[in-house]
Short mmCIF file of C-alpha atoms and ligand atoms in Angstrom, two decimals:
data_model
loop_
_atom_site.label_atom_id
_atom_site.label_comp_id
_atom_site.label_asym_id
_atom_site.label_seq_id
_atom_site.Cartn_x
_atom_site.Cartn_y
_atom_site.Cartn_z
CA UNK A 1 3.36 -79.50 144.28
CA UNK A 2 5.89 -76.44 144.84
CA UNK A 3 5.27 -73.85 143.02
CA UNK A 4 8.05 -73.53 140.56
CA UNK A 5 7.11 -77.06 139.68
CA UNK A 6 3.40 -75.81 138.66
CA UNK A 7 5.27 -72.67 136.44
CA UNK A 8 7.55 -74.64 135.03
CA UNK A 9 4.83 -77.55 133.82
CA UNK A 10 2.80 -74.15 132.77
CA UNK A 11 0.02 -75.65 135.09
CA UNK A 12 0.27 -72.27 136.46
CA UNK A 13 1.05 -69.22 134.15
CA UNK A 14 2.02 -66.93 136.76
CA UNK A 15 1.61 -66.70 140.31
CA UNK A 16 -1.57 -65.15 141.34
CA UNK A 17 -0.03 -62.52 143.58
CA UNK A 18 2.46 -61.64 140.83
CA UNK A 19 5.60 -62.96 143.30
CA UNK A 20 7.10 -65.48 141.07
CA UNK A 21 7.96 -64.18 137.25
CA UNK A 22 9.97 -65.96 134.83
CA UNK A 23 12.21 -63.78 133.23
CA UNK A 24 14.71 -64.10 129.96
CA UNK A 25 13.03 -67.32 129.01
CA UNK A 26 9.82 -66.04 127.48
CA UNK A 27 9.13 -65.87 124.04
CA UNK A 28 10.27 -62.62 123.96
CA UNK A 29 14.06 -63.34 125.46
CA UNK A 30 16.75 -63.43 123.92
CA UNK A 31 18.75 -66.78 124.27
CA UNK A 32 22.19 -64.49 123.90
CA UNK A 33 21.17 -62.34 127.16
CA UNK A 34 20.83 -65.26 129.13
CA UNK A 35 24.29 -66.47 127.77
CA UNK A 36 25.23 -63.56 129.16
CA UNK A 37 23.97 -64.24 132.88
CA UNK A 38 25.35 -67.18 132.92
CA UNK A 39 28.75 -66.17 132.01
CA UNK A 40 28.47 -63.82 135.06
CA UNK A 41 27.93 -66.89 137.45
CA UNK A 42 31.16 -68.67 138.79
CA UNK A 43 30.43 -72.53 138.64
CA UNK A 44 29.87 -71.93 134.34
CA UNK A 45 33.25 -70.16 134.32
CA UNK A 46 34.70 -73.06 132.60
CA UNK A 47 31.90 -73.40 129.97
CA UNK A 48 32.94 -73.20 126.59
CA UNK A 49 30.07 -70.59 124.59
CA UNK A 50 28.52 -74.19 123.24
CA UNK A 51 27.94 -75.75 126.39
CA UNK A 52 26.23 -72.13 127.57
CA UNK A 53 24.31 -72.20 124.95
CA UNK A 54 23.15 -75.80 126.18
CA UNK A 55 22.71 -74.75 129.38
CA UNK A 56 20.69 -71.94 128.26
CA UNK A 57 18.34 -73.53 126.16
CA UNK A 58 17.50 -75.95 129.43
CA UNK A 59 17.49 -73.37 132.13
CA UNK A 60 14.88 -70.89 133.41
CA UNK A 61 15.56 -67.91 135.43
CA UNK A 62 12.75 -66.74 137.49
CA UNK A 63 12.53 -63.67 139.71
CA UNK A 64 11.06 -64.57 143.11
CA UNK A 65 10.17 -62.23 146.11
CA UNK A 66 10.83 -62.59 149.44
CA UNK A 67 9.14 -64.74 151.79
CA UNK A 68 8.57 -67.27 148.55
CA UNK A 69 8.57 -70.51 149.48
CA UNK A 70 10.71 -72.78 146.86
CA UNK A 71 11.59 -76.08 148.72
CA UNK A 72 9.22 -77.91 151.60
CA UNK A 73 10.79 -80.68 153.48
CA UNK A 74 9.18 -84.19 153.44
CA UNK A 75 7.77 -83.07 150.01
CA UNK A 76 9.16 -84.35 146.63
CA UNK A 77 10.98 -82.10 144.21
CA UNK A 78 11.51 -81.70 140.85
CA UNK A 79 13.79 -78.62 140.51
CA UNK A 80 17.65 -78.06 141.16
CA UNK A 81 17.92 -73.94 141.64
CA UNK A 82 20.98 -72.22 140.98
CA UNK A 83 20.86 -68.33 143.00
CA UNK A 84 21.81 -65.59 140.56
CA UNK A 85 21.07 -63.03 143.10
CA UNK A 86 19.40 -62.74 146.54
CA UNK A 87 19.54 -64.90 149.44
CA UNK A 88 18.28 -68.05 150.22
CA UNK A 89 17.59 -69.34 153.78
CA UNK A 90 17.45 -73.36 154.19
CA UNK A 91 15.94 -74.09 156.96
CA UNK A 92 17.27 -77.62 158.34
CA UNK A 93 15.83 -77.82 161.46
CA UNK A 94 14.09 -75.26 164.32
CA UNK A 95 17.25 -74.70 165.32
CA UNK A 96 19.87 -74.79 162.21
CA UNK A 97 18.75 -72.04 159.70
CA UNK A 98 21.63 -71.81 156.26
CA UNK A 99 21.97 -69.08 154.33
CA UNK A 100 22.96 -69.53 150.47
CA UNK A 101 24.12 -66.85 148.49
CA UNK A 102 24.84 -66.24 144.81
CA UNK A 103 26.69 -68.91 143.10
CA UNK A 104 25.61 -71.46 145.78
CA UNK A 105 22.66 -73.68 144.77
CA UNK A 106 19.67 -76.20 146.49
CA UNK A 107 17.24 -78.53 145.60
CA UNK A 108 20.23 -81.28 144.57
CA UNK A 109 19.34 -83.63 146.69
CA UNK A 110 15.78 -84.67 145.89
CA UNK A 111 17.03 -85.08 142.13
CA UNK A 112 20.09 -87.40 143.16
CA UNK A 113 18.49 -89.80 145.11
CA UNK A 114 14.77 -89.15 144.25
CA UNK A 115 13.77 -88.34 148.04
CA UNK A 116 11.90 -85.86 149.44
CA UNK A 117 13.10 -82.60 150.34
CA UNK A 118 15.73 -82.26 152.92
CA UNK A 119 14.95 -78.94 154.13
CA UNK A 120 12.93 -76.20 153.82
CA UNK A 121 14.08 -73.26 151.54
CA UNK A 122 12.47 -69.64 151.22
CA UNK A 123 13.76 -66.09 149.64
CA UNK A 124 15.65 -64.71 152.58
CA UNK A 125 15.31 -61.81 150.02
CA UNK A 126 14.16 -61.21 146.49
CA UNK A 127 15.81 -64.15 144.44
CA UNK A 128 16.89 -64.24 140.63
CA UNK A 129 17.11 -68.09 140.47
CA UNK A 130 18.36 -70.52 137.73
CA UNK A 131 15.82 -73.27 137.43
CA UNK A 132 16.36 -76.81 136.14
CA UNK A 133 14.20 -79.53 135.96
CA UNK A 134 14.73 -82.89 136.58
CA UNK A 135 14.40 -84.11 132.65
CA UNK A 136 17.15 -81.82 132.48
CA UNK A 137 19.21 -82.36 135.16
CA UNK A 138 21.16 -85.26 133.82
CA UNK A 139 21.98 -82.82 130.99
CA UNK A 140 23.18 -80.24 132.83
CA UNK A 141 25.70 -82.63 134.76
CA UNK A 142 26.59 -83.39 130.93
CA UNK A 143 26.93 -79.76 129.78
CA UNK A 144 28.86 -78.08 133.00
CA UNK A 145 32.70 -79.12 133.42
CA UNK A 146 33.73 -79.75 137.18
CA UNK A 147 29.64 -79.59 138.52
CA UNK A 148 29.11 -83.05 139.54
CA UNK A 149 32.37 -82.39 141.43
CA UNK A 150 31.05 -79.39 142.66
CA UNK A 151 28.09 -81.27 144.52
CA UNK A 152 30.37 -84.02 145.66
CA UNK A 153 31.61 -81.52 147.52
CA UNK A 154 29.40 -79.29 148.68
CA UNK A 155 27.13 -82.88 150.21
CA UNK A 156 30.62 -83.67 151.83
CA UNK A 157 30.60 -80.64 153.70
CA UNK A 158 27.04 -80.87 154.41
CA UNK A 159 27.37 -84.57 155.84
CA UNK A 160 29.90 -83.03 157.77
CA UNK A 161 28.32 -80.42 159.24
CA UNK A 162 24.64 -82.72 160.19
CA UNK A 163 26.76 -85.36 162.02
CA UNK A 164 28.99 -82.17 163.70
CA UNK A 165 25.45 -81.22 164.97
CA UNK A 166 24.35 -84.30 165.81
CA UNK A 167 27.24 -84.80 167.67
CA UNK A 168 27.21 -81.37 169.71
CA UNK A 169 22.94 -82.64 170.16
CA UNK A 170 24.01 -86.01 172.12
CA UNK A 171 26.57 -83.72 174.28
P1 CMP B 1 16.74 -81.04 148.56
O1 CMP B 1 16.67 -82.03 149.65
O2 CMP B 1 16.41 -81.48 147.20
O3 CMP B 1 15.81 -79.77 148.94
C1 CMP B 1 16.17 -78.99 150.06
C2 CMP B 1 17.57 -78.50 149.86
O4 CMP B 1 18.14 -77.79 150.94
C3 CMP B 1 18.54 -79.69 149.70
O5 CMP B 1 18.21 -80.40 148.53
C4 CMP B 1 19.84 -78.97 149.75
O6 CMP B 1 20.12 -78.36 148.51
C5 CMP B 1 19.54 -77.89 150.80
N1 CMP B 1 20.13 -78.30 152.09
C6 CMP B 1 19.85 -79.38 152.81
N2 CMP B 1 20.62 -79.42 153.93
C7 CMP B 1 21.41 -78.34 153.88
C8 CMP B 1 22.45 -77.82 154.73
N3 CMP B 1 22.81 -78.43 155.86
N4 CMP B 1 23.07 -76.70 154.33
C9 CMP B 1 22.71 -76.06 153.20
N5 CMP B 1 21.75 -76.51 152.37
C10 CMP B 1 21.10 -77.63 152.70
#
């Protein structure tokens, strides 16, 4: 099970090496602070404050350093992650490495179509990442104006982009 998964079940409380902290969701945080992240990140721009605080109450962020592993292809998934800060590296093959930056999110696919992970992803560099769960998911969809459109979108491009590849492969 990825590790997220096991904090966010609480199977886990922390990670062992102290590389994956959840931050502004313990019991100390203050729900208003994380409003206030989120209003900082572009695809909740057209949230109205009641839909933030929705998304808040179903969102964890968690600082993660680099080198963490969050996604492993052929494995199932549970999370959708939402970068804050940092960079993420997908890795989609040997050969076809993506970097994702803030704003840009992964782990979208597993929860659409309940397969396993696409790709691999790891912290290209420490990460402050918005993590949703799949209970949640559907809710989030619900709460964000313009998101499902947003990852309409960003799978068009990526469709795009795997058969450009495939096509450059067969020459
Ligand atoms: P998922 O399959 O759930 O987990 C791995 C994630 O990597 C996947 O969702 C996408 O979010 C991401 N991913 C897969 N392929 C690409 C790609 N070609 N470019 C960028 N991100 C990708």
């Amino acid at each position: 099970m990825e590790l997220i998964s096991r904090m966010m079940d609480g199977s886990i409380p922390y990670d062992p090496e102290g590389r994956l902290e959840p931050v502004l969701s313990g019991p100390g945080a203050k729900q208003e602070d994380k409003i206030e992240r989120l209003k900082e990140v572009a695809l909740f721009e057209a949230c109205s404050q009641r839909q933030l605080r929705s998304v808040a109450r179903i969102a964890r962020v968690f600082d993660v350093a680099a080198g963490t592993l969050l996604t492993r292809a052929g494995e199932p998934g549970d999370e959708f992650f939402l970068i804050i800060d940092g960079t993420a590296r997908a890795e989609v093959s040997a050969q076809k490495h993506v970097l994702l930056h803030p704003g840009e999110f992964f782990g979208e696919m597993s929860l659409l179509d309940g397969g396993p992970r696409s790709a691999t992803v790891v912290a290209d560099t420490p990460l402050r990442l918005l993590v949703i769960s799949r209970r949640h998911f559907a809710g989030l969809l619900k709460d964000v104006p313009g998101l499902t459109e947003t990852l309409l979108v960003t799978l068009s491009r990526r469709v795009r982009q795997a058969e450009d590849r495939a096509e450059r492969l067969r020459g």
